[in-house]
XYZ file of C-alpha atoms in Angstrom:
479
model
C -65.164 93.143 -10.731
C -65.669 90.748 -7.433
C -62.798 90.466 -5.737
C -63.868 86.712 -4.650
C -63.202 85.755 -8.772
C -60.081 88.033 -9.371
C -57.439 86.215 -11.303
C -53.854 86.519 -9.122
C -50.335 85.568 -11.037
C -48.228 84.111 -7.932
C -44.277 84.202 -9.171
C -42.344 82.160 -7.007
C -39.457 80.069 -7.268
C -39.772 78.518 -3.634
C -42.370 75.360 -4.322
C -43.556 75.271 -0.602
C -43.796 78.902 -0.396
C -46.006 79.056 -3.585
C -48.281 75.891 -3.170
C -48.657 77.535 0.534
C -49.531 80.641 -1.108
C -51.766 79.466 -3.807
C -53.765 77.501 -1.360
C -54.342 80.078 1.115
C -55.540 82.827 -1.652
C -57.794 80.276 -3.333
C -59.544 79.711 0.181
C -60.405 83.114 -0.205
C -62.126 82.524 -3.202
C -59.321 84.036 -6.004
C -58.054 81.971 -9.266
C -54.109 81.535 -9.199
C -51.755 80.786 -11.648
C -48.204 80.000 -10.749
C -44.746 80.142 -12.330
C -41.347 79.585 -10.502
C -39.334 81.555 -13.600
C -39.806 84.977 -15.231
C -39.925 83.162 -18.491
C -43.115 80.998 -17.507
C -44.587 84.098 -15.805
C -44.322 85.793 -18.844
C -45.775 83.095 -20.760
C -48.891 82.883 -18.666
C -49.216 86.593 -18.894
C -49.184 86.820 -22.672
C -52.004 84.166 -22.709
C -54.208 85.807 -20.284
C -54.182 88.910 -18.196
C -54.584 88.736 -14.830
C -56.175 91.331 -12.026
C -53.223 91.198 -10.099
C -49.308 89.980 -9.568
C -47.469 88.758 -6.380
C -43.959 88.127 -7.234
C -40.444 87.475 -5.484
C -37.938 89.800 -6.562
C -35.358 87.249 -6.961
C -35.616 84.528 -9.311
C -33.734 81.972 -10.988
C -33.899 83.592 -14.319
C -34.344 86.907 -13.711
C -35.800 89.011 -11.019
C -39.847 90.008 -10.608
C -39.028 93.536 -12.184
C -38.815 91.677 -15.521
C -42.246 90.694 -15.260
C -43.327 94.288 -13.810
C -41.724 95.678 -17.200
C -43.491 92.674 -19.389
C -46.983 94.209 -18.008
C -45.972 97.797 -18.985
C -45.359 96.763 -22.060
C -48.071 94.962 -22.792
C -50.245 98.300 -21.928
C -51.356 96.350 -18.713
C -51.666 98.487 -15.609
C -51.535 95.715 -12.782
C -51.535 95.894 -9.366
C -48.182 94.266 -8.720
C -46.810 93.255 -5.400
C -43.254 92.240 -4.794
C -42.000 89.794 -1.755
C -38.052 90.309 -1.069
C -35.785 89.172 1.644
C -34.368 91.968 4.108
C -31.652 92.176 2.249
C -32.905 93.611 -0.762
C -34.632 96.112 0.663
C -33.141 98.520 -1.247
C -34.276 97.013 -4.367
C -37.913 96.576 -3.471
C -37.885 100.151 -3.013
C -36.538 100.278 -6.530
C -39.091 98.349 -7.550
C -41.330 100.966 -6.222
C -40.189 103.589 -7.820
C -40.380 101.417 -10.970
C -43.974 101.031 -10.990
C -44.701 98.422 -8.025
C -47.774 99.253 -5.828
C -46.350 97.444 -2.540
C -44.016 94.856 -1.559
C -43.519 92.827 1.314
C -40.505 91.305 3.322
C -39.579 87.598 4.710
C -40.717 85.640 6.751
C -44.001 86.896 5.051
C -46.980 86.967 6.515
C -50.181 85.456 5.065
C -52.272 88.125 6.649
C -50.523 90.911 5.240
C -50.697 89.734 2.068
C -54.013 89.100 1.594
C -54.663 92.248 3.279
C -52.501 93.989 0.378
C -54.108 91.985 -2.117
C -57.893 92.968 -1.095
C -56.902 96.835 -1.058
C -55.196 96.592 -4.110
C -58.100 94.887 -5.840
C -60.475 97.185 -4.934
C -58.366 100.255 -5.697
C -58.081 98.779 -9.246
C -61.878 97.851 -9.065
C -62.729 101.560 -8.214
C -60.480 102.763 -11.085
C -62.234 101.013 -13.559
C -65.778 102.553 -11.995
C -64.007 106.132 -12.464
C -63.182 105.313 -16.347
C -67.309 103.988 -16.760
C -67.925 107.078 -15.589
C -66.018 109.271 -17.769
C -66.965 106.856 -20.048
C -70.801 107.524 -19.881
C -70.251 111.135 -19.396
C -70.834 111.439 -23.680
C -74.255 109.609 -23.303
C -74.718 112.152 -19.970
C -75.025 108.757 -17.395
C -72.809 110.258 -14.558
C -74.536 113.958 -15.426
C -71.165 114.933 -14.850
C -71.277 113.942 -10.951
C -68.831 111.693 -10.361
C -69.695 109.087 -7.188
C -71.090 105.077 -7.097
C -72.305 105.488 -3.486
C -76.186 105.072 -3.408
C -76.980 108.782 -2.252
C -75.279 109.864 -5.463
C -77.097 107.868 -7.086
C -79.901 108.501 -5.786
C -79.088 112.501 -6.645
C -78.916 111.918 -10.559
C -81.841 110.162 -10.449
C -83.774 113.281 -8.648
C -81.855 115.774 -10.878
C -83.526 113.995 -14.042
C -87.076 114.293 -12.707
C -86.567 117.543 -11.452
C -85.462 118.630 -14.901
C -88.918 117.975 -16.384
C -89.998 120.114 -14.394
C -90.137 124.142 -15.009
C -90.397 125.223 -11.386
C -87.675 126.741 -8.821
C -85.190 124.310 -7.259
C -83.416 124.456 -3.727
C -80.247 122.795 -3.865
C -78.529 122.200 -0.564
C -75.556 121.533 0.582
C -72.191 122.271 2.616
C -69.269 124.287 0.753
C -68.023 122.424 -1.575
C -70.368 119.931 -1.833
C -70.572 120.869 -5.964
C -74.250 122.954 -5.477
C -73.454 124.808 -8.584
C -72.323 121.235 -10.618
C -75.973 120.390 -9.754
C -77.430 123.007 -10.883
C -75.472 123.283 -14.039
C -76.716 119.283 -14.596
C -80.274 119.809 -13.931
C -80.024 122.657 -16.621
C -77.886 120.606 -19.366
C -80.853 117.870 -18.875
C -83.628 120.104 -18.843
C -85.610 121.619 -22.128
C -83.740 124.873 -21.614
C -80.058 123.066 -21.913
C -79.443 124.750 -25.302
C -80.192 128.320 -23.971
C -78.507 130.260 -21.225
C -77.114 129.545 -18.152
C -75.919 132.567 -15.627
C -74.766 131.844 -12.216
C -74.642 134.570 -9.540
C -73.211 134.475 -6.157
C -75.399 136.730 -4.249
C -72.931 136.994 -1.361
C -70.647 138.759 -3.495
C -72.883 141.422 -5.245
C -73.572 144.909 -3.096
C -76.754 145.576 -1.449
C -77.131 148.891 -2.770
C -76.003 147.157 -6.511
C -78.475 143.847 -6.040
C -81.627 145.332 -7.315
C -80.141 147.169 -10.342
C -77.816 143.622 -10.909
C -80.785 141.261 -10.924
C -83.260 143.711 -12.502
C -81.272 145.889 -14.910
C -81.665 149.570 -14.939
C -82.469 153.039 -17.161
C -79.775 155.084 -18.005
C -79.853 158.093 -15.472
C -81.616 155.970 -12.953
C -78.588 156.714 -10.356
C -75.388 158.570 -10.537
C -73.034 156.214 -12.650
C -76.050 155.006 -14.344
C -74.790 156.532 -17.433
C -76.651 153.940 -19.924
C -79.426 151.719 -19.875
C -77.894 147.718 -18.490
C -80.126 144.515 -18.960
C -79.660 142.947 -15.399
C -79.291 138.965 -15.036
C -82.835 137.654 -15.497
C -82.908 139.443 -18.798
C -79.676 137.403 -19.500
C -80.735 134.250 -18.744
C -83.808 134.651 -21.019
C -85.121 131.167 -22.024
C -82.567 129.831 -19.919
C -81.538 129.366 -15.986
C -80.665 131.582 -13.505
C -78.594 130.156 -10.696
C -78.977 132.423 -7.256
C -75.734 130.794 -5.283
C -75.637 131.361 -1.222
C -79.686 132.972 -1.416
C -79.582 133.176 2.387
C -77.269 136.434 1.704
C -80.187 137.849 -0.265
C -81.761 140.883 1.806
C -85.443 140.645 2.647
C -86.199 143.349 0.136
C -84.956 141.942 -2.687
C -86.671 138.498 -1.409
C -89.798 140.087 -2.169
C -89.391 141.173 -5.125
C -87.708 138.221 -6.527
C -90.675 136.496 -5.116
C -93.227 138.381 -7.686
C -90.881 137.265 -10.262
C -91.117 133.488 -9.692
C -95.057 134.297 -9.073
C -95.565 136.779 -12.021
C -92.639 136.459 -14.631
C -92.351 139.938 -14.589
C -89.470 142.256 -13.819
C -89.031 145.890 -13.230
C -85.572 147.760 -14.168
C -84.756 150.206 -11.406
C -85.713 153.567 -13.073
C -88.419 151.882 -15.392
C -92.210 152.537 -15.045
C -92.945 149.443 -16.750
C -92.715 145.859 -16.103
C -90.695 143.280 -18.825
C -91.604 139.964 -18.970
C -89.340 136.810 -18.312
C -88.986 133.439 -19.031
C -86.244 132.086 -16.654
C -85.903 128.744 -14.361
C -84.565 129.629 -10.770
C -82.361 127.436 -9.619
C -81.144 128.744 -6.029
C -78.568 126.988 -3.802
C -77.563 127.527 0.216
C -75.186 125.833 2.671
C -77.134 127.512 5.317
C -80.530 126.183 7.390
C -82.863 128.345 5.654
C -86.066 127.169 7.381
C -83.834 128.549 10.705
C -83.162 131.758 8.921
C -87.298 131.713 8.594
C -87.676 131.687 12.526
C -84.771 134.054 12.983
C -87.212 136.826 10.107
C -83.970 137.480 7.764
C -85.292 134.754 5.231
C -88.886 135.130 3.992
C -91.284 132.083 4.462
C -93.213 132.489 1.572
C -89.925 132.669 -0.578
C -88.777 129.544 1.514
C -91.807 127.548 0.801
C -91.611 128.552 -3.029
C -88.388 127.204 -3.346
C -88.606 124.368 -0.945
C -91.054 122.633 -3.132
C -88.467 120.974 -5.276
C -85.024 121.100 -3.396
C -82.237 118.628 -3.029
C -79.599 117.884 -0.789
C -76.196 117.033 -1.993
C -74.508 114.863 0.229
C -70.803 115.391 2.662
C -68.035 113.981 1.233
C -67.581 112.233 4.640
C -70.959 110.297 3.753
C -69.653 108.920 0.337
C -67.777 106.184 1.122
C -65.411 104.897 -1.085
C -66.169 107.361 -3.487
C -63.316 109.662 -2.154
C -60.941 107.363 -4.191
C -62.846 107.950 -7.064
C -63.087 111.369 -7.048
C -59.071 111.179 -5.921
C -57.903 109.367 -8.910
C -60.551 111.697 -11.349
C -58.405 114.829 -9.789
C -55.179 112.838 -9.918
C -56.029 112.300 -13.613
C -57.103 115.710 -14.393
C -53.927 117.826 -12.483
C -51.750 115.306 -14.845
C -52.961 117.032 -17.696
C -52.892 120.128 -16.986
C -49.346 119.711 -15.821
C -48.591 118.068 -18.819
C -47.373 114.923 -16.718
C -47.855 111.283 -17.753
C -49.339 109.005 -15.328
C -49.842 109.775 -12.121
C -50.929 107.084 -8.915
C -51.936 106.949 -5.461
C -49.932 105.466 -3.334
C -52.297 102.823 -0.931
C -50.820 104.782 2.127
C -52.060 108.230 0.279
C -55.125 106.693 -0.718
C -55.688 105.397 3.321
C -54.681 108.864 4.701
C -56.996 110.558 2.209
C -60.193 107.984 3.418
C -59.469 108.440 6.814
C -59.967 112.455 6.661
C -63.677 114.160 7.270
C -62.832 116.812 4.732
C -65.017 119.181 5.929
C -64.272 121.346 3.004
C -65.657 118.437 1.077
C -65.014 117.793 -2.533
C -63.422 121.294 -3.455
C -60.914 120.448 -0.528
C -59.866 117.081 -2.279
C -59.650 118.730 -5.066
C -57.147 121.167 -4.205
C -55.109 118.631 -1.773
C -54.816 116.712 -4.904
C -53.830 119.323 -7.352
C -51.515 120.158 -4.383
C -50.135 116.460 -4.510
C -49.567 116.901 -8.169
C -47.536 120.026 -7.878
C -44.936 118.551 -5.254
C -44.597 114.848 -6.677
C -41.750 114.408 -8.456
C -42.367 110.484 -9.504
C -44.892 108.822 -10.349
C -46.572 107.893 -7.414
C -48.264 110.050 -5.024
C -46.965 109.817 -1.219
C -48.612 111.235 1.898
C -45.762 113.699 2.171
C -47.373 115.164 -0.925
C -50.615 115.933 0.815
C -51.410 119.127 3.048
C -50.410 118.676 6.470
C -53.631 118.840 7.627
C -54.586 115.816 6.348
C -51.840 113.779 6.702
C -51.448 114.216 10.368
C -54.821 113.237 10.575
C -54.697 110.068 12.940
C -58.156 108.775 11.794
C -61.648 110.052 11.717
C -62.975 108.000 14.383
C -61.933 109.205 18.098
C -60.780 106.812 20.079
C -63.611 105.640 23.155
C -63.513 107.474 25.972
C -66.121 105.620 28.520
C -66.952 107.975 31.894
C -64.754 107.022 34.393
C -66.026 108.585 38.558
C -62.492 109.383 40.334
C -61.167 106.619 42.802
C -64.495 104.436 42.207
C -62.061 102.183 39.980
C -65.440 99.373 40.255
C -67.568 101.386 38.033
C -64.213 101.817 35.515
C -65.135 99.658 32.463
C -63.752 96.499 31.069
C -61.415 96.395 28.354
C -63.801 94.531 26.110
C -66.583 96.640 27.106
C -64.251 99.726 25.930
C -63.248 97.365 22.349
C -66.949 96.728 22.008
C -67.493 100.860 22.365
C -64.959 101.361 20.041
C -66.189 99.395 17.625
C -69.426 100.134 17.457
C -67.937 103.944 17.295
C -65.628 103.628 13.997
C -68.877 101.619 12.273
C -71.056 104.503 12.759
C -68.401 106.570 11.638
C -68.060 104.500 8.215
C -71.522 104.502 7.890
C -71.505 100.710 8.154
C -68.830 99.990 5.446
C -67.278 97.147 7.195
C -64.181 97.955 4.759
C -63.388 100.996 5.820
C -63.969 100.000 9.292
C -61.537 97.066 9.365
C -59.091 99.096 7.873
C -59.120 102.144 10.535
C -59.406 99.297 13.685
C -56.224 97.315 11.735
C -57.665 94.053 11.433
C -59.117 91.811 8.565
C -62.930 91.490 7.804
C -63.323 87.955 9.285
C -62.409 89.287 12.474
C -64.756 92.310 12.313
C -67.507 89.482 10.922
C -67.066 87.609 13.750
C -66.602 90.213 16.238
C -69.774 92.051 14.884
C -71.930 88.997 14.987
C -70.853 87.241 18.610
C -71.236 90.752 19.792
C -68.066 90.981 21.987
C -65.304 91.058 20.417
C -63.477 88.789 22.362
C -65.283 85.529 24.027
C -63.092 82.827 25.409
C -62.425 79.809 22.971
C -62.368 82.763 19.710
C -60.779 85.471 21.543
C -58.506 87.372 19.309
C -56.616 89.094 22.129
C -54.436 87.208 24.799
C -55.611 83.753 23.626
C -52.969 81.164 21.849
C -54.889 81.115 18.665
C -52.777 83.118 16.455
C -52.986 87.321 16.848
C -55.070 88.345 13.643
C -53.979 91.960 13.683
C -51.763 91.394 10.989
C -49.305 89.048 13.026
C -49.845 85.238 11.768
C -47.737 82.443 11.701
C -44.887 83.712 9.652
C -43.829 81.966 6.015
């Protein structure tokens, strides 16, 4: 769905305020229908379902709530704002708690409300991308990989060609990145997805146990070797073999596992003869092997057997908005095994989470959210919910620190040329998602369009800062 053709359902008794209202979203490209009375709001709402409703809590019928309960009802799951005076405060919260996503005070601000609106829109709009991928997962689309940003996409499409293949992978990727997810996929979709697969972290097996673990062994072939044991190849027989963190390998073993790719032979320790295999290797590492080449504990020839077909599996930093997907699929999933009914993000939750590096990547999120789950009591998810650690994150962009040479206050830089710094800064950080970068500077896209493309972001006649043109940074003329 494009926000620019989103359907809005503006509730408000207050002609000027609404015709206002209604003109000001339409220049930004949405459809609005307006009502003045909970009774006509529900009217329009049985005869067409909108993508999202602004109303004022206080009507002359009724109050907004009525209409939050009519969408409930109905089995609709709206973003709903409400707009209240200061005085009912109290109530809006109530509102909150009653299934609202947001609400606003008076004298409202235009700004802020079409800033709500956009975030709101695109949560929803990223919600329904989460259910097309669940969706799909039947018919195998998503491979199980949840993510819309282009380098995921990108990954599925190399895990199905791989697939065909029948020779070793290298998947790479930081902790928690899902390495072994990717392997498991490029099995499921390979000619060998009906027959094993056997995953083995090689960091966590002995030295002195690897060979006999991999290999298998005769009985009597060391002390405690009291029968013969088929090791893991022999396991994964017509299937896959996944070798998780190989960098932990020793070199001995390297070689030997080597021959095995080379020969499809292996040798149980205490056996004079050689069995034959037929096993795909998948292997996975978070570590630079090719460094672990130069520095002799990695073998190159095993390197460049592998490195033939490897893939890298993106940061969770580098995903862009699909941290909210992945949020709401973990949201979804701790519900039910809590045995909890449905479960939200708050916007503020789903802003904290965006604005954190996790550099524990997806399996971090994952157990922040399960984490969230556990502590909510409502049905909403707050920041307070989250781990400390990411809530007291302040943003992942640092704020511009330009070299400054003692007393020489000359060569000290302008404030614009520290703004420009800045921004430039926060849009590498976001990878260029001018979304996500207008939300961590606090200001609306047509300002960072306009700052982006006069290069400065302030410039006399347009400056946004000091000028008498109205502040965009969320403080407009006031409604």
């Amino acid at each position: 769905m494009s926000v620019h053709k989103a359907t809005i359902l503006l509730l408000e008794d207050d002609a000027s305020l609404g015709l206002l209202l209604s003109e000001e979203l339409e220049l930004d490209g949405y459809r609005v229908t307006y009502a003045g009375t909970v009774k006509e709001g529900c009217q329009l709402l049985a005869t067409e379902t909108p993508d999202l409703v602004v109303s004022d809590l206080r009507l002359p019928d009724g109050d907004g709530l009525e209409l939050l309960k009519a969408t409930q009802a109905g089995g609709h799951s709206l973003p709903f704002i409400i707009i209240t005076a200061f005085g009912t405060v109290d109530q809006a919260v109530e509102a909150l708690k009653a299934g609202a996503d947001d609400f606003l005070t008076k004298p409202l601000s235009t700004d802020h409300l079409r800033l709500k609106i956009r975030r709101l829109l695109t949560q929803a709009d990223l919600s329904k991308q989460l259910q097309q991928f669940l969706a799909h997962n039947g018919a195998d689309e998503s491979l199980g990989l949840i993510g819309a940003h282009e380098s995921m996409v990108r990954l599925r499409t190399e895990i199905r060609q791989i697939a065909r293949s029948e020779a070793a992978v290298l998947v790479c990727g930081e902790s928690g990145t899902g390495k072994e997810l990717v392997a498991r996929a490029i099995h499921r979709v390979s000619g060998r997805g009906d027959k094993p697969f056997v995953a083995v972290n090689c960091a966590g097996i002995p030295g002195e146990l690897m060979e006999s673990e991999f290999f298998g062994h005769e009985a009597g072939a060391f002390t405690g070797a009291r029968q013969a044991r088929k090791g893991l190849f022999a396991e994964a027989h017509g299937g896959t073999l996944l070798l998780d963190e190989i960098g932990e390998m020793p070199l001995g073993l390297q070689a030997k596992l080597l021959r095995v790719l080379q020969e499809g032979m292996v040798k149980p320790v205490g056996s004079d003869q050689e069995e034959p295999v037929d096993v795909r290797v998948l292997a996975a590492t978070h570590v630079d092997l090719l460094k672990a080449v130069r520095e002799g504990s990695f073998r190159e020839d095993l390197y460049y057997r592998l490195e033939t077909l490897s893939l890298r599996i993106p940061p969770l930093r580098e995903r862009g908005d699909d941290v909210d997907l992945l949020a709401m699929h973990f949201v979804r999933e701790a519900a039910r095994r809590h045995q909890r009914g449905f479960l939200k993000l708050s916007e503020v939750s789903s802003r904290t989470l965006m604005d954190y590096p996790f550099p524990g990547n997806v399996r971090e999120l994952g157990s922040a959210i399960e984490r969230a789950v556990t502590f909510c009591e409502g049905d909403t998810i707050q920041p307070d919910h989250l781990p400390e650690r990411i809530r007291k994150r302040q943003g992942s962009a640092s704020s511009p620190k330009a070299a400054r040479s003692g007393n020489n206050i000359a060569e000290w830089p302008t404030l614009d040329n520290l703004q420009q710094e800045y921004v430039r800064d926060v849009m590498q950080a976001v990878n260029g998602n001018k979304r996500r970068a207008a939300q961590v500077l606090g200001i609306n896209r047509r300002t960072l369009y306009r700052w982006l493309a006069a290069g400065e972001p302030s410039d006399g006649a347009g400056n946004e800062q000091g000028s008498d043109s109205s502040d965009v940074r969320e403080q407009p003329g006031e409604l």
